[in-house]
Structure formats: C-alpha cells, structure tokens
C-alpha cells in the first residue's frame, strides 16, 4: 500500500525567509504532483514531476524529485504573504491518476 | 480552460437520507474521480471511472456508490448518509494518461 508523508504539517514563516516542504512516499512511482489550495477553494496544480532528478520552478517555488530516495521537495524562496495556502503532494503509481495524497502542509507567511 | 462543475457548494442532509453529489466536466475527459478531503488526512480517493458505465473502487468506497451514464457526468451517491460522511467532496477529471489538473470547487456536506 502506497503511503505519502508530508512534513511539516504546519509551517509559519516570516516574509523573506526560505523553507522546504518534504514529501516522502513508500513505493516506486511514475509521477508526483504538487498542488496548492486556498481556503474554501479547490486544488490548483503547481507542478508535475515525471522523472528522477526532475526540477521545476515557478516564481518563488521550486519542486524536485528524487525517485531513488522516494522524496520530493517543495522549496520556497523569499516567502511572501501571497504564498499562504495549503500545499499537497500526491503520488501516482500507475499513470492512471489514481493519486495518493499527503496530509497537506498549511503554510502561513507572516509580514 | 477545463471546467469541472459540482452542483452544490454546501449541503446539509439528515442521517439515513440518500444523497446525490453531481459533477460535470466540459472537456470530453475520459477519467473522472471523486475524493473526500478531511483535515489532517489530505484527499482520499472514493471511486473513479475511466469510461462511461465503468467504475472502480478507490481507497475508501464503503458507504458510497457512483454512476456514470454519460461521459461528462459522474455522480457520487451516499446510499444512507451517516454523520461520519460529513466532509468536503471534490470531483476531478483528466484526459487519458494526462495530468490531473482539473478539480471542481468542492461540495461541503454536513450530515446531521
């Protein structure tokens, strides 16, 4: 059974600081997603990582994937208040989009 | 943009009622999914469908059923609602082996 663990589950950051959210998963995977969810809203796809060593960046967010370590990271650079949201990683084992989600990381950026 | 539309944002139902949650997508996607979201648990897959009239159980199908009579519509059915089914329900769709990036806005169901 695939398990996906995110940490930390809650992160309070000061604006301008850097931090990393970790996503560990228990079995081999073909595809890993990162999503953002604002309060009361649906999920917004941030990144899809498809291969070992994949790195993707969008603005202040950078995601990477190490399939050998079964680890993905979401790095936040120079955080701003607008990044406050809940971030989920999700792992797809079969290219069928049967995703297993982590519990989510609640990020609060304080000015 | 793909739109995944869930018919209700908020629902309040009584224990034992039969509840229908409707989801419609407008981009001819083959795959449709129902998830429930609970704090601290992330999203968990209830049922999914790869084609009309096809359905497969996800990780937590107990107490739920689904219907997919048309490609664009995927319904989640709570046969006899219980208080432990109080949750946020999210529908999603995707194209074949494409990325899953289309989610509905969610239905917050409260069972009293």
PDB file of C-alpha atoms in Angstrom, chain A:
ATOM      1  CA  UNK A   1       0.000   0.000   0.000  1.00  0.00           C
ATOM      2  CA  UNK A   2       1.365   3.360  -1.030  1.00  0.00           C
ATOM      3  CA  UNK A   3       1.816   5.849   1.788  1.00  0.00           C
ATOM      4  CA  UNK A   4       2.658   9.504   1.314  1.00  0.00           C
ATOM      5  CA  UNK A   5       4.001  11.545   4.186  1.00  0.00           C
ATOM      6  CA  UNK A   6       4.412  15.286   4.164  1.00  0.00           C
ATOM      7  CA  UNK A   7       6.259  17.339   6.684  1.00  0.00           C
ATOM      8  CA  UNK A   8       5.897  19.685   8.285  1.00  0.00           C
ATOM      9  CA  UNK A   9       2.106  19.723   8.534  1.00  0.00           C
ATOM     10  CA  UNK A  10       2.103  23.326   9.633  1.00  0.00           C
ATOM     11  CA  UNK A  11       4.658  25.969   8.785  1.00  0.00           C
ATOM     12  CA  UNK A  12       4.703  29.549   9.959  1.00  0.00           C
ATOM     13  CA  UNK A  13       7.266  31.648   8.131  1.00  0.00           C
ATOM     14  CA  UNK A  14       8.421  35.205   8.125  1.00  0.00           C
ATOM     15  CA  UNK A  15       8.341  37.052   4.851  1.00  0.00           C
ATOM     16  CA  UNK A  16      11.651  36.904   3.055  1.00  0.00           C
ATOM     17  CA  UNK A  17      12.723  33.580   4.557  1.00  0.00           C
ATOM     18  CA  UNK A  18      13.378  30.300   2.779  1.00  0.00           C
ATOM     19  CA  UNK A  19      11.976  26.935   3.688  1.00  0.00           C
ATOM     20  CA  UNK A  20      11.385  23.442   2.325  1.00  0.00           C
ATOM     21  CA  UNK A  21       8.392  21.113   2.482  1.00  0.00           C
ATOM     22  CA  UNK A  22       9.181  17.408   2.228  1.00  0.00           C
ATOM     23  CA  UNK A  23       7.147  14.638   0.655  1.00  0.00           C
ATOM     24  CA  UNK A  24       8.188  11.016   1.230  1.00  0.00           C
ATOM     25  CA  UNK A  25       6.446   8.085  -0.372  1.00  0.00           C
ATOM     26  CA  UNK A  26       6.726   4.387   0.226  1.00  0.00           C
ATOM     27  CA  UNK A  27       6.794   2.663  -3.188  1.00  0.00           C
ATOM     28  CA  UNK A  28       8.005   3.298  -6.705  1.00  0.00           C
ATOM     29  CA  UNK A  29       6.079   5.972  -8.533  1.00  0.00           C
ATOM     30  CA  UNK A  30       5.861   7.302 -12.070  1.00  0.00           C
ATOM     31  CA  UNK A  31       4.506  10.725 -11.376  1.00  0.00           C
ATOM     32  CA  UNK A  32       4.387  13.185  -8.488  1.00  0.00           C
ATOM     33  CA  UNK A  33       2.220  16.259  -8.213  1.00  0.00           C
ATOM     34  CA  UNK A  34       2.275  19.368  -6.076  1.00  0.00           C
ATOM     35  CA  UNK A  35      -0.964  21.266  -5.546  1.00  0.00           C
ATOM     36  CA  UNK A  36      -1.943  24.451  -3.818  1.00  0.00           C
ATOM     37  CA  UNK A  37      -5.277  25.021  -2.084  1.00  0.00           C
ATOM     38  CA  UNK A  38      -6.513  28.360  -0.816  1.00  0.00           C
ATOM     39  CA  UNK A  39      -9.147  28.380   1.953  1.00  0.00           C
ATOM     40  CA  UNK A  40     -12.562  27.493   0.594  1.00  0.00           C
ATOM     41  CA  UNK A  41     -11.176  26.883  -2.863  1.00  0.00           C
ATOM     42  CA  UNK A  42     -10.349  23.881  -4.977  1.00  0.00           C
ATOM     43  CA  UNK A  43      -6.930  22.494  -5.816  1.00  0.00           C
ATOM     44  CA  UNK A  44      -4.617  24.249  -8.218  1.00  0.00           C
ATOM     45  CA  UNK A  45      -1.952  22.195  -9.919  1.00  0.00           C
ATOM     46  CA  UNK A  46       1.534  23.639  -9.350  1.00  0.00           C
ATOM     47  CA  UNK A  47       3.966  21.032 -10.668  1.00  0.00           C
ATOM     48  CA  UNK A  48       4.040  17.575 -12.177  1.00  0.00           C
ATOM     49  CA  UNK A  49       7.366  15.749 -11.815  1.00  0.00           C
ATOM     50  CA  UNK A  50       7.911  12.814 -14.121  1.00  0.00           C
ATOM     51  CA  UNK A  51      11.413  11.504 -13.710  1.00  0.00           C
ATOM     52  CA  UNK A  52      14.307  11.160 -11.327  1.00  0.00           C
ATOM     53  CA  UNK A  53      16.125  14.425 -10.921  1.00  0.00           C
ATOM     54  CA  UNK A  54      13.272  16.481 -12.322  1.00  0.00           C
ATOM     55  CA  UNK A  55      13.277  20.078 -11.148  1.00  0.00           C
ATOM     56  CA  UNK A  56      10.609  22.634 -11.911  1.00  0.00           C
ATOM     57  CA  UNK A  57      10.365  26.251 -10.859  1.00  0.00           C
ATOM     58  CA  UNK A  58       7.591  28.791 -10.902  1.00  0.00           C
ATOM     59  CA  UNK A  59       8.215  32.117  -9.247  1.00  0.00           C
ATOM     60  CA  UNK A  60       9.313  31.577  -5.650  1.00  0.00           C
ATOM     61  CA  UNK A  61       8.500  27.860  -5.680  1.00  0.00           C
ATOM     62  CA  UNK A  62      10.805  25.095  -6.848  1.00  0.00           C
ATOM     63  CA  UNK A  63       9.970  21.399  -6.792  1.00  0.00           C
ATOM     64  CA  UNK A  64      12.339  18.484  -7.204  1.00  0.00           C
ATOM     65  CA  UNK A  65      12.072  14.728  -7.327  1.00  0.00           C
ATOM     66  CA  UNK A  66      14.473  12.000  -6.230  1.00  0.00           C
ATOM     67  CA  UNK A  67      12.862   8.698  -7.139  1.00  0.00           C
ATOM     68  CA  UNK A  68      15.652   6.641  -5.610  1.00  0.00           C
ATOM     69  CA  UNK A  69      15.123   8.260  -2.235  1.00  0.00           C
ATOM     70  CA  UNK A  70      11.357   8.393  -2.856  1.00  0.00           C
ATOM     71  CA  UNK A  71      11.453  12.031  -1.899  1.00  0.00           C
ATOM     72  CA  UNK A  72      10.143  15.241  -3.373  1.00  0.00           C
ATOM     73  CA  UNK A  73      10.766  18.704  -2.024  1.00  0.00           C
ATOM     74  CA  UNK A  74       8.966  21.999  -2.487  1.00  0.00           C
ATOM     75  CA  UNK A  75      11.342  24.841  -1.781  1.00  0.00           C
ATOM     76  CA  UNK A  76      10.077  28.307  -1.014  1.00  0.00           C
ATOM     77  CA  UNK A  77      12.426  31.200  -1.662  1.00  0.00           C
ATOM     78  CA  UNK A  78      11.963  34.608  -0.025  1.00  0.00           C
ATOM     79  CA  UNK A  79       8.415  33.885   1.075  1.00  0.00           C
ATOM     80  CA  UNK A  80       5.680  36.460   0.558  1.00  0.00           C
ATOM     81  CA  UNK A  81       2.246  36.638   2.159  1.00  0.00           C
ATOM     82  CA  UNK A  82       0.511  35.545  -1.054  1.00  0.00           C
ATOM     83  CA  UNK A  83       2.084  32.116  -0.714  1.00  0.00           C
ATOM     84  CA  UNK A  84      -0.041  31.392   2.360  1.00  0.00           C
ATOM     85  CA  UNK A  85      -2.101  28.316   1.477  1.00  0.00           C
ATOM     86  CA  UNK A  86      -2.189  24.577   1.992  1.00  0.00           C
ATOM     87  CA  UNK A  87       0.206  22.579  -0.177  1.00  0.00           C
ATOM     88  CA  UNK A  88      -0.339  18.946  -1.046  1.00  0.00           C
ATOM     89  CA  UNK A  89       1.902  16.439  -2.703  1.00  0.00           C
ATOM     90  CA  UNK A  90       0.310  13.474  -4.434  1.00  0.00           C
ATOM     91  CA  UNK A  91       1.803  10.350  -5.947  1.00  0.00           C
ATOM     92  CA  UNK A  92       0.503   8.457  -8.952  1.00  0.00           C
ATOM     93  CA  UNK A  93       1.648   4.865  -9.202  1.00  0.00           C
ATOM     94  CA  UNK A  94       0.079   3.782 -12.451  1.00  0.00           C
ATOM     95  CA  UNK A  95      -0.230   6.782 -14.789  1.00  0.00           C
ATOM     96  CA  UNK A  96      -3.923   6.344 -14.222  1.00  0.00           C
ATOM     97  CA  UNK A  97      -4.173   9.350 -11.981  1.00  0.00           C
ATOM     98  CA  UNK A  98      -5.195   7.245  -9.002  1.00  0.00           C
ATOM     99  CA  UNK A  99      -3.447   9.650  -6.722  1.00  0.00           C
ATOM    100  CA  UNK A 100      -2.480   9.111  -3.112  1.00  0.00           C
ATOM    101  CA  UNK A 101      -2.223  12.438  -1.315  1.00  0.00           C
ATOM    102  CA  UNK A 102      -0.150  13.595   1.568  1.00  0.00           C
ATOM    103  CA  UNK A 103      -1.948  15.176   4.517  1.00  0.00           C
ATOM    104  CA  UNK A 104      -1.055  18.663   3.357  1.00  0.00           C
ATOM    105  CA  UNK A 105       1.169  21.424   4.720  1.00  0.00           C
ATOM    106  CA  UNK A 106      -0.541  24.557   5.974  1.00  0.00           C
ATOM    107  CA  UNK A 107       1.762  27.451   5.184  1.00  0.00           C
ATOM    108  CA  UNK A 108       1.317  30.844   6.814  1.00  0.00           C
ATOM    109  CA  UNK A 109       3.630  33.665   5.838  1.00  0.00           C
ATOM    110  CA  UNK A 110       3.721  36.486   8.325  1.00  0.00           C
ATOM    111  CA  UNK A 111       4.685  40.003   7.377  1.00  0.00           C
TER     112      UNK A 111
END
